[in-house]
Tab-separated table of C-alpha atoms in Angstrom:
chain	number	residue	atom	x	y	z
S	70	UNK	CA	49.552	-11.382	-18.641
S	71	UNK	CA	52.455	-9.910	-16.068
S	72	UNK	CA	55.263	-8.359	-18.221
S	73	UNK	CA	58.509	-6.778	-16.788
S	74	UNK	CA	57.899	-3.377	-17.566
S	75	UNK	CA	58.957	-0.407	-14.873
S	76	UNK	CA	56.917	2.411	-15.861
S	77	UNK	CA	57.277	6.272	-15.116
S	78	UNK	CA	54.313	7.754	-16.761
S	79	UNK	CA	55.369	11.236	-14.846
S	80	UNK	CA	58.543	10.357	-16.420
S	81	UNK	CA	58.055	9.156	-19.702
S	82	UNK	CA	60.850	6.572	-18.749
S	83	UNK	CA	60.774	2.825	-19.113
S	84	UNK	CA	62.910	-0.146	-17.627
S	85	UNK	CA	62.976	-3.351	-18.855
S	86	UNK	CA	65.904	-6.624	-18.671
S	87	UNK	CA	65.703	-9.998	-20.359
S	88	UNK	CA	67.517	-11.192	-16.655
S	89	UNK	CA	64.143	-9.799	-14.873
S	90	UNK	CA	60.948	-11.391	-16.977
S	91	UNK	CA	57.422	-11.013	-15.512
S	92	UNK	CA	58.630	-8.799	-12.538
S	93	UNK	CA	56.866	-5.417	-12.371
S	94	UNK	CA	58.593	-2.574	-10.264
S	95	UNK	CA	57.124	0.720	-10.252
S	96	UNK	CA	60.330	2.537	-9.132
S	97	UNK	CA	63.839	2.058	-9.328
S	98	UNK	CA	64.236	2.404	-5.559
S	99	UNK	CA	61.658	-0.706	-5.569
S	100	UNK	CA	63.886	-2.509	-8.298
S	101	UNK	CA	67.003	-2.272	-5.477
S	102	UNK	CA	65.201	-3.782	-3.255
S	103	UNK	CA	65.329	-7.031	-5.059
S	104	UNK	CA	68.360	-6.604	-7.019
S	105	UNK	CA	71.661	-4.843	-5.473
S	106	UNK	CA	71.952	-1.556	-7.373
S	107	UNK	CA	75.758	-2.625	-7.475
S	108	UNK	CA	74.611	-5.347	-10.252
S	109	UNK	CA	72.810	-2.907	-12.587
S	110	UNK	CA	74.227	-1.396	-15.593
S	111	UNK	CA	71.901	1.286	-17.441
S	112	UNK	CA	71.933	0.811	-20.788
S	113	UNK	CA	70.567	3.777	-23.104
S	114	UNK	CA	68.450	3.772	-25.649
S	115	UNK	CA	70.003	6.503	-28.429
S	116	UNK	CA	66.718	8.280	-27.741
S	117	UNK	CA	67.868	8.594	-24.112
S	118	UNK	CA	71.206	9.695	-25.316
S	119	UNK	CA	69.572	12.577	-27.930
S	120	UNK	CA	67.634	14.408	-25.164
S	121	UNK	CA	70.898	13.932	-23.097
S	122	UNK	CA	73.052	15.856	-26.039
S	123	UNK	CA	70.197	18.547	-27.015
S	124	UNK	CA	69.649	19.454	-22.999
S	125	UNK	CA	73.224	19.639	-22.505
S	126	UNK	CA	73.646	22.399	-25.400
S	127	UNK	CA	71.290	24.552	-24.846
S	128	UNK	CA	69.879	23.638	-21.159
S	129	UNK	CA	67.764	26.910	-20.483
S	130	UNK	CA	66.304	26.707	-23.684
S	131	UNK	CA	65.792	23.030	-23.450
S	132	UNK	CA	64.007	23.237	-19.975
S	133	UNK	CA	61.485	26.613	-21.489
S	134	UNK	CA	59.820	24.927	-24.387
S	135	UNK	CA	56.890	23.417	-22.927
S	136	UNK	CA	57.024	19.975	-25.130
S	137	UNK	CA	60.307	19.328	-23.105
S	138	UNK	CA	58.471	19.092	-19.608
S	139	UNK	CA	58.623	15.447	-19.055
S	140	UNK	CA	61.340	15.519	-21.096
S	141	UNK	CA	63.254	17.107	-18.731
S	142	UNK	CA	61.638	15.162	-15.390
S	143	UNK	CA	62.823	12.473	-16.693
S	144	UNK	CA	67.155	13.312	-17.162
S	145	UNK	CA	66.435	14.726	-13.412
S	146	UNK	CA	65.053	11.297	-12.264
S	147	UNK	CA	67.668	9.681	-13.976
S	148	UNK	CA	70.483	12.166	-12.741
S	149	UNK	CA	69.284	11.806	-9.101
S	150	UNK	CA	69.131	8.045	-9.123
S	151	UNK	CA	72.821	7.645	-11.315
S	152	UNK	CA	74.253	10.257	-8.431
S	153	UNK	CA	72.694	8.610	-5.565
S	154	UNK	CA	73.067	5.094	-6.003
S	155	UNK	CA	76.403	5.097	-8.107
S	156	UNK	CA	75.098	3.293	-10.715
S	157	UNK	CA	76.751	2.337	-13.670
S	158	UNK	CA	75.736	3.562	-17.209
S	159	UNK	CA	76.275	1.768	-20.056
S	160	UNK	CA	75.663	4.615	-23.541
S	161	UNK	CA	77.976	3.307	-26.488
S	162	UNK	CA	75.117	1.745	-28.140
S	163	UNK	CA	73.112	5.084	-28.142
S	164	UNK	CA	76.126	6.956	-28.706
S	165	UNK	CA	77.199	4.931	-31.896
S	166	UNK	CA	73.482	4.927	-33.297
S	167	UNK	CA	72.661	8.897	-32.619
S	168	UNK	CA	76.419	9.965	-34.318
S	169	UNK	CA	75.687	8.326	-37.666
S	170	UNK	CA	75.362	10.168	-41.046
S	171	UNK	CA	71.986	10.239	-42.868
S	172	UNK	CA	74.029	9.555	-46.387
S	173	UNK	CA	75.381	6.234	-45.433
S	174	UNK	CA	75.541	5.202	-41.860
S	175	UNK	CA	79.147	5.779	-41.041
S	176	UNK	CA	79.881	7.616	-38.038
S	177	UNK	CA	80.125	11.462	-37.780
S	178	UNK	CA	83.050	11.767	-35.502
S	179	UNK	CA	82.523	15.356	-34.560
S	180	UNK	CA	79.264	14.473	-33.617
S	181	UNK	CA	80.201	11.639	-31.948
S	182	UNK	CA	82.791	13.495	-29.912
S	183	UNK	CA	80.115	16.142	-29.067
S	184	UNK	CA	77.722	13.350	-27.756
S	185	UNK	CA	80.172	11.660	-25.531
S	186	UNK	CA	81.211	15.039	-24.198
S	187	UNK	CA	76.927	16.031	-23.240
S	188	UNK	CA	77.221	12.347	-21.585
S	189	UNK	CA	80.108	12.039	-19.814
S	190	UNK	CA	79.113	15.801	-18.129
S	191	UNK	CA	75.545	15.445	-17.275
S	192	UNK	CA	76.274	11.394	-15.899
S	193	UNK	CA	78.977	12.986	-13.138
S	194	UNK	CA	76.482	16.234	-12.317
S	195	UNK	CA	75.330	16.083	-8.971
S	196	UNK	CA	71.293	16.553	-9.037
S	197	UNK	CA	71.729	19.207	-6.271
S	198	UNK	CA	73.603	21.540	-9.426
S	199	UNK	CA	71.100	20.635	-12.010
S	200	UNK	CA	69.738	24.513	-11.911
S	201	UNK	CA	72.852	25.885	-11.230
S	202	UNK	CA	73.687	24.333	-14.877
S	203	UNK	CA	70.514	25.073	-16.418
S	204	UNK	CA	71.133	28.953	-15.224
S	205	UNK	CA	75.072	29.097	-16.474
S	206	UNK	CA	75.677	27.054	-19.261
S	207	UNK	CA	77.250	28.317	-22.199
S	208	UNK	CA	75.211	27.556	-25.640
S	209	UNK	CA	76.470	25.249	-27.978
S	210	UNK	CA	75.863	24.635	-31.292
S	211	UNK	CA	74.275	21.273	-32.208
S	212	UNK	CA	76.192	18.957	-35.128
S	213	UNK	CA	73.562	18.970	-37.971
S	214	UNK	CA	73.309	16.213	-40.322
S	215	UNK	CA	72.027	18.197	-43.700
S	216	UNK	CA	72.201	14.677	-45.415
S	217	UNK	CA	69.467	12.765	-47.176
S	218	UNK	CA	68.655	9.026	-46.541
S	219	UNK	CA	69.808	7.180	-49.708
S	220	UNK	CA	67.335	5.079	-51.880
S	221	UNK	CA	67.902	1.860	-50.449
S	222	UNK	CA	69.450	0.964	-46.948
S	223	UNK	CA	72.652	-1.273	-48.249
S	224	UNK	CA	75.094	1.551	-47.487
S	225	UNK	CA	73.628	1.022	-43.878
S	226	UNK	CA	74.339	-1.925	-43.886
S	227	UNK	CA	77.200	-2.332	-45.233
S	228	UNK	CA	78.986	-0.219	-42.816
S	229	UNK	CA	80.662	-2.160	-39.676
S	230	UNK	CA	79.418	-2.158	-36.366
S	231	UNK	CA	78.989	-4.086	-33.416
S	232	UNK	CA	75.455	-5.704	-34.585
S	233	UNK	CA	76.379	-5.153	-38.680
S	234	UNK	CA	75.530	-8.687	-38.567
S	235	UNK	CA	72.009	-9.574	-36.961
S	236	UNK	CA	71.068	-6.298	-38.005
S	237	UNK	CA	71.272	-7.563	-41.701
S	238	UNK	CA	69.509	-10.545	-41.020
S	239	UNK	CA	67.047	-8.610	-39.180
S	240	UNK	CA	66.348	-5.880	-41.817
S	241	UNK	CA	65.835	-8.341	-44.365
S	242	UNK	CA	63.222	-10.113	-42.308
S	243	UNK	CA	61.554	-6.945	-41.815
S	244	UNK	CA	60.748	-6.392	-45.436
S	245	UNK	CA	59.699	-10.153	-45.619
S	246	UNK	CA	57.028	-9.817	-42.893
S	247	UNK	CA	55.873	-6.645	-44.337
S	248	UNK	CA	55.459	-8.478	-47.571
S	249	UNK	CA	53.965	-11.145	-46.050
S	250	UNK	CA	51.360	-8.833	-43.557
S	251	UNK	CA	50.227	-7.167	-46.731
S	252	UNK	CA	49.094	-10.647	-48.600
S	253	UNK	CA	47.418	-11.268	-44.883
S	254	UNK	CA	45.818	-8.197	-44.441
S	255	UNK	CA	44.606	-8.499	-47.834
S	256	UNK	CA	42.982	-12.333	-47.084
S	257	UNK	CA	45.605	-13.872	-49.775
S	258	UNK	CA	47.052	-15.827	-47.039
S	259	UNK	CA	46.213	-16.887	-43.365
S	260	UNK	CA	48.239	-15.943	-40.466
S	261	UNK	CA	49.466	-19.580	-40.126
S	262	UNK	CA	50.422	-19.470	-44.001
S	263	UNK	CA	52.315	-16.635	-43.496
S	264	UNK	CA	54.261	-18.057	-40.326
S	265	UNK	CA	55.064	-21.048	-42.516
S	266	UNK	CA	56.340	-18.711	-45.298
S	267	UNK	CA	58.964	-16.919	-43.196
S	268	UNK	CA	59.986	-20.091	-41.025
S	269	UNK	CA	60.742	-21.070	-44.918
S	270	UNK	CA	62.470	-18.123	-45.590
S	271	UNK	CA	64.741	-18.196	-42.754
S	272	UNK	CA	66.009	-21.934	-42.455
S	273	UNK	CA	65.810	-21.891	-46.729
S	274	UNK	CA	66.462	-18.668	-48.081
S	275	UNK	CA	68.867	-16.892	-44.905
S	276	UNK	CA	69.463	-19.759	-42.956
S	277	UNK	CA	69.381	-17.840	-40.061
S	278	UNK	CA	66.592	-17.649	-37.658
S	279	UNK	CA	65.733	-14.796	-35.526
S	280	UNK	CA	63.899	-15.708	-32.489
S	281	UNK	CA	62.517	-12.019	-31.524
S	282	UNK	CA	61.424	-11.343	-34.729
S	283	UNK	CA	59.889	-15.471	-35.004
S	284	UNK	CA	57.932	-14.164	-31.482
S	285	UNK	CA	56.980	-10.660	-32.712
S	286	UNK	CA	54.917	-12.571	-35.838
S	287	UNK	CA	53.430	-14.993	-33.661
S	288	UNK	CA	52.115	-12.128	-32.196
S	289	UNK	CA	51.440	-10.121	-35.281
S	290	UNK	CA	49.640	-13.059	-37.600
S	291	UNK	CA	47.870	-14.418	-34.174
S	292	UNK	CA	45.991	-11.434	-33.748
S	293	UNK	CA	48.020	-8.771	-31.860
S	294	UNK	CA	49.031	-5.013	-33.228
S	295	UNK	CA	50.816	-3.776	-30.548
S	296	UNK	CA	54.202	-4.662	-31.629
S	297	UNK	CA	53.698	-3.428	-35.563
S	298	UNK	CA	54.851	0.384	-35.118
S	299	UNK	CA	58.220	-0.604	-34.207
S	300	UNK	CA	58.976	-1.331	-37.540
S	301	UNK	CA	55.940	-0.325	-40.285
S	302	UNK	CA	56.308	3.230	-41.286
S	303	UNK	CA	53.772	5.873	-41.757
S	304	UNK	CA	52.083	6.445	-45.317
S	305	UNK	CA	52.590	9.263	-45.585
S	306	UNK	CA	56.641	9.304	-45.375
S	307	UNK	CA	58.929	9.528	-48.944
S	308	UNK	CA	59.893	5.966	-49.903
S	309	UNK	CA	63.372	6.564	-48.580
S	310	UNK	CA	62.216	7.733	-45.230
S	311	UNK	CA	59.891	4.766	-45.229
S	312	UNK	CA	62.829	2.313	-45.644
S	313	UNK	CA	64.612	3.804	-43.438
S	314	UNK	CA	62.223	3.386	-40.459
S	315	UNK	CA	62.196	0.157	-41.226
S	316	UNK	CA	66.174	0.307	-41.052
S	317	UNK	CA	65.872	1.619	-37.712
S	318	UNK	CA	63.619	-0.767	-36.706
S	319	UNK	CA	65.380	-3.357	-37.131
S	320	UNK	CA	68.463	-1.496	-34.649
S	321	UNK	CA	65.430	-1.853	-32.062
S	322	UNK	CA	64.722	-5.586	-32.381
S	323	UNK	CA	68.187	-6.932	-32.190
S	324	UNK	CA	68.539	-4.180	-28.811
S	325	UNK	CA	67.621	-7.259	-26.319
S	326	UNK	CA	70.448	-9.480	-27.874
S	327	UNK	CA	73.184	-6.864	-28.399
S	328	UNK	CA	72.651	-5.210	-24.792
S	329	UNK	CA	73.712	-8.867	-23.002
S	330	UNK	CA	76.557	-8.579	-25.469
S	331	UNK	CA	77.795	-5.069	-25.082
S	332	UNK	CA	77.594	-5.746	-20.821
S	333	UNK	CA	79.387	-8.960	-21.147
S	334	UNK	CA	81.782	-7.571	-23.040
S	335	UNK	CA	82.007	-4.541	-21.384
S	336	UNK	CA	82.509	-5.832	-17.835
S	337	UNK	CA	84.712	-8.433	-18.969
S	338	UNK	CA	82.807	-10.803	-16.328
S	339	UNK	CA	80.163	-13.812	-16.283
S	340	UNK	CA	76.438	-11.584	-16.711
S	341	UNK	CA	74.908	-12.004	-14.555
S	342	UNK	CA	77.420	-10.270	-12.391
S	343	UNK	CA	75.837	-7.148	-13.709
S	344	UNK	CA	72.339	-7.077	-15.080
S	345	UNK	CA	71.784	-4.498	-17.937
S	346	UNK	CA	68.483	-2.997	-18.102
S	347	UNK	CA	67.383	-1.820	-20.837
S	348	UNK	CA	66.760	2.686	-20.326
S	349	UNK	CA	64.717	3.711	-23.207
S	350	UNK	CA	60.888	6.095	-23.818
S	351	UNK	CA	59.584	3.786	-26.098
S	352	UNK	CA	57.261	1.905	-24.864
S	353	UNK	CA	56.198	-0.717	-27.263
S	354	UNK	CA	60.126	-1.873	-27.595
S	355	UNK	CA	60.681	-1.727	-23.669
S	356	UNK	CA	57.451	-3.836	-23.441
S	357	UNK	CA	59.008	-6.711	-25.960
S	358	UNK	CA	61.927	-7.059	-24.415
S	359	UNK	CA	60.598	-7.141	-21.064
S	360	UNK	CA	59.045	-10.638	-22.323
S	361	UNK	CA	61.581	-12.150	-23.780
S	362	UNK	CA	63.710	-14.012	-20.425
S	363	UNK	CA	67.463	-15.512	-20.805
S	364	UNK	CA	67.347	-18.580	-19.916
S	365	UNK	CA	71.212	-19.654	-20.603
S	366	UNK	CA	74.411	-18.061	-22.385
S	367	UNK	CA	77.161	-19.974	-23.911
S	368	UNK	CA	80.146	-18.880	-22.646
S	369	UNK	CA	83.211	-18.407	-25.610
S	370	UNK	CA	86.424	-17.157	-25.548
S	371	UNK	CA	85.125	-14.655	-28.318
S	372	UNK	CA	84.310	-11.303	-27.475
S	373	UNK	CA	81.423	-10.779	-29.971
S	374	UNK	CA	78.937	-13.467	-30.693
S	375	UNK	CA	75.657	-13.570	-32.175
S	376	UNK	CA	72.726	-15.233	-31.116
S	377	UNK	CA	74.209	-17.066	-28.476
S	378	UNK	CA	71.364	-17.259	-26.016
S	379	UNK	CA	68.563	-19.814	-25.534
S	380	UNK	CA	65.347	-17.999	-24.184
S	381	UNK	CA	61.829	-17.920	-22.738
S	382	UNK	CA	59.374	-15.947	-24.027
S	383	UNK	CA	55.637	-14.651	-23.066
S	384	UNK	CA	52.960	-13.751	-25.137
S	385	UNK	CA	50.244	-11.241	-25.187
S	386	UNK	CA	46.673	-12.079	-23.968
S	387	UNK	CA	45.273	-10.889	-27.472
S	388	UNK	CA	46.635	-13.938	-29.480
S	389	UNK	CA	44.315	-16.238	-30.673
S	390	UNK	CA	46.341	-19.258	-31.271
S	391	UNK	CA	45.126	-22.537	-29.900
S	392	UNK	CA	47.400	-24.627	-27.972
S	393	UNK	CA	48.196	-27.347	-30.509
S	394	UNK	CA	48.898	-24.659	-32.906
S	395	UNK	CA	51.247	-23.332	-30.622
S	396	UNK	CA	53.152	-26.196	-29.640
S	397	UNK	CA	53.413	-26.676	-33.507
S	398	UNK	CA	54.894	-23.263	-33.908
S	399	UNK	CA	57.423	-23.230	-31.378
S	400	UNK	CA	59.536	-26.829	-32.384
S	401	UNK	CA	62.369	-26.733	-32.991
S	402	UNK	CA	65.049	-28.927	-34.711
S	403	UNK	CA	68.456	-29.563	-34.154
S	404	UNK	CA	69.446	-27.537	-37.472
S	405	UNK	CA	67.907	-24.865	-36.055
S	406	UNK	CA	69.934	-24.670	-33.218
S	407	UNK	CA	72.857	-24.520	-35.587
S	408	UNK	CA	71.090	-21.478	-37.732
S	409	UNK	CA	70.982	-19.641	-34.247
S	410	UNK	CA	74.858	-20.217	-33.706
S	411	UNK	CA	77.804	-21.876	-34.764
S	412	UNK	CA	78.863	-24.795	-32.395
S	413	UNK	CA	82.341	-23.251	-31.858
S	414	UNK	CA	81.032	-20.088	-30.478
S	415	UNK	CA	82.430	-17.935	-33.282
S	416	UNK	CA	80.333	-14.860	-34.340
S	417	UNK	CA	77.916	-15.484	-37.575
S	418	UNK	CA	78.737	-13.103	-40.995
S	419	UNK	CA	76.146	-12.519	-42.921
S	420	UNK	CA	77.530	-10.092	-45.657
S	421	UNK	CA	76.613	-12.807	-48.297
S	422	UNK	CA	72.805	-11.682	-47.339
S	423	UNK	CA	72.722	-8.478	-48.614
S	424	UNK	CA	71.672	-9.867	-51.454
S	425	UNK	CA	68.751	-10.307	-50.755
S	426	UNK	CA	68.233	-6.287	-49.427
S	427	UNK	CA	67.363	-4.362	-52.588
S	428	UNK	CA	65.663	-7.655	-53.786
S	429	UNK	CA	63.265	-7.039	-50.881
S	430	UNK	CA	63.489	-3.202	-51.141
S	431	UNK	CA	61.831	-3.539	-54.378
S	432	UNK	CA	59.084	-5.352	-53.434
S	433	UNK	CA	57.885	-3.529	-50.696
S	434	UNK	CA	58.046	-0.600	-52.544
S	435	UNK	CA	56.226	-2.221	-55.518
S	436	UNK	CA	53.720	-3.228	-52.865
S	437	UNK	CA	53.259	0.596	-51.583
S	438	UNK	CA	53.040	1.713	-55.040
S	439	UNK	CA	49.763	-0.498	-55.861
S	440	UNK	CA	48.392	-1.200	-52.185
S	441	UNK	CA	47.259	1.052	-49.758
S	442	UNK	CA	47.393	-1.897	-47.247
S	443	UNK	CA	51.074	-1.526	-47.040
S	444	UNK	CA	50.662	1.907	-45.662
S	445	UNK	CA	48.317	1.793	-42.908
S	446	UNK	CA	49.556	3.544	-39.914
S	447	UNK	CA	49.349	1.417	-36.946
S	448	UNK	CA	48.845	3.755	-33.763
């Protein structure tokens, strides 16, 4: 099944856009040729924005240690394209998201500071001084975060931020599915029971309904791993750590919506003036959002809204779904629309969730305790 994924593998770099579904480009010089590089914004993934930061510190010792080779191809490729074609780089997401504290997700200014600085520096060098930087930089020393992740991930998330709230809706739906995977995996329930379960949780528990994470679990329960790693941490990881790849998990699945958000809002214009596409060297979350397509936008006089978009989605060839089952799965009801977005246009809170987080929390660590199903490591 065609997916809009632009793939580097010399690079390690991939390039997707809700705006550009089922469109494959294997260059960004091929993606201007059907798109005026005038209408793209970059937007960066944080990982994106850490190799920025780190090579920017310490270049020459960035650019010796061998791991960093494509590493390092890749912020050239980028750097050469960015100076050649003027393009415009969105990074505030990645910024915001690589400057937080490990103790409780509120923002490390210094660090912050220091990030913008690396960005803001490398984004307006010329490719033709790139070794001429390397060669004269001065060393600095790297912000370290000597802080521990806390035992549950409500500090997180109680900590505002431009997507404070679909990311609580979405963390809390990640425990559910992983709660609901482990009674599948373990033949308690069938992958249409558990579908049923979390449409019940969201429009009865939440009342909110996710649409990326309602497509991931079609995927999921139908048959298809590929998406699981985004969100399912290893084993082998100390139950904090686990939750809080989870946590960041959950940053990466409301990316697709936020990024439309953060370029509206950002360009103070009608997308799709300028198409954001999405920068990132993961490929499993450049892959999902390369099949999920806008299809239309409500347009509000509020600067931040959540889940204002109606979309199209694609699905991966592995699925084994009939098509009666999936034309059951995907109806939806006028309520629904209304769990999605409020009519006026106004942004939906969901601080009165986060009741539900350590709830959750102590399942799924109940279920890791007594089930080694929970921990599998999906590669």
């Amino acid at each position: 099944m065609p997916v809009n994924l632009i793939e580097f593998k010399k690079y390690m770099l991939y390039f997707s856009s809700t705006y550009l579904q089922n469109k494959t480009f294997q260059s960004l010089e091929d993606l201007f040729q059907n798109i005026s590089s005038k209408k793209v914004a970059l937007v960066f993934d944080s990982n994106i924005v850490v190799y920025y930061r780190d090579f920017y510190l310490n270049p020459k010792s960035f650019v010796d240690n061998p791991n960093n080779k494509e590493t390092v191809y890749a912020i050239r490729y980028l750097n050469e394209q960015i100076t050649r074609y003027s393009l415009e780089v969105l990074a505030t997401l990645g910024v915001d998201e690589s400057s937080r504290r490990k103790s409780d997700f509120s923002v490390n200014e210094e660090k912050r500071k220091q990030t913008h600085e690396a960005l803001m520096f490398l984004l307006h060098l010329d490719y033709r001084d790139f070794d001429k930087f390397i060669q004269l930089k001065r060393v600095q020393e790297p912000i370290i975060d000597k802080g521990e992740y806390p035992s549950s991930m409500l500090p997180f998330l109680e900590q505002d931020s431009f997507y404070q709230h679909p990311l609580i809706v979405m963390y809390i739906l990640c425990l559910k599915v992983i709660l609901l995977f482990n009674r599948f995996e373990s033949n308690e329930i069938s992958g249409k029971e558990a579908i049923d379960a979390l449409n019940r949780f969201m429009r009865e528990d939440i009342d909110s309904v996710s649409g990326i994470m309602y497509f991931l679990c079609v995927n999921l329960f139908g048959g298809s791993d590929e998406f699981k790693n985004i969100f399912f941490p290893k084993k082998n990881l100390p139950t904090n750590e686990k939750l809080h790849r989870i946590f960041n998990g959950a940053i990466d699945l409301v990316f697709p919506t936020i990024i439309n958000k953060v370029t509206n809002a950002y360009y103070k214009t009608p997308i799709p003036d300028m198409i954001p596409v999405f920068v990132s060297t993961d490929k499993r979350i450049s892959k999902l959002h390369s099949l999920i397509g806008l299809r239309i936008t409500h347009n509000t006089k509020e600067t931040y809204s959540y889940f204002p978009e109606l979309i199209q989605v694609d699905f991966l060839s592995k699925i084994k779904w009939t098509k009666e089952e999936m034309n059951e799965l995907f109806k939806v009801s006028q309520s629904d629309i209304k769990r999605f977005t409020s009519f006026d246009g106004t942004p939906r809170m969901t601080t009165h969730l986060l009741k539900y987080v350590k709830l959750l929390e102590g399942e799924v660590i109940r279920d890791w305790d007594k089930s080694p199903v929970a921990n599998i490591v999906y590669k």
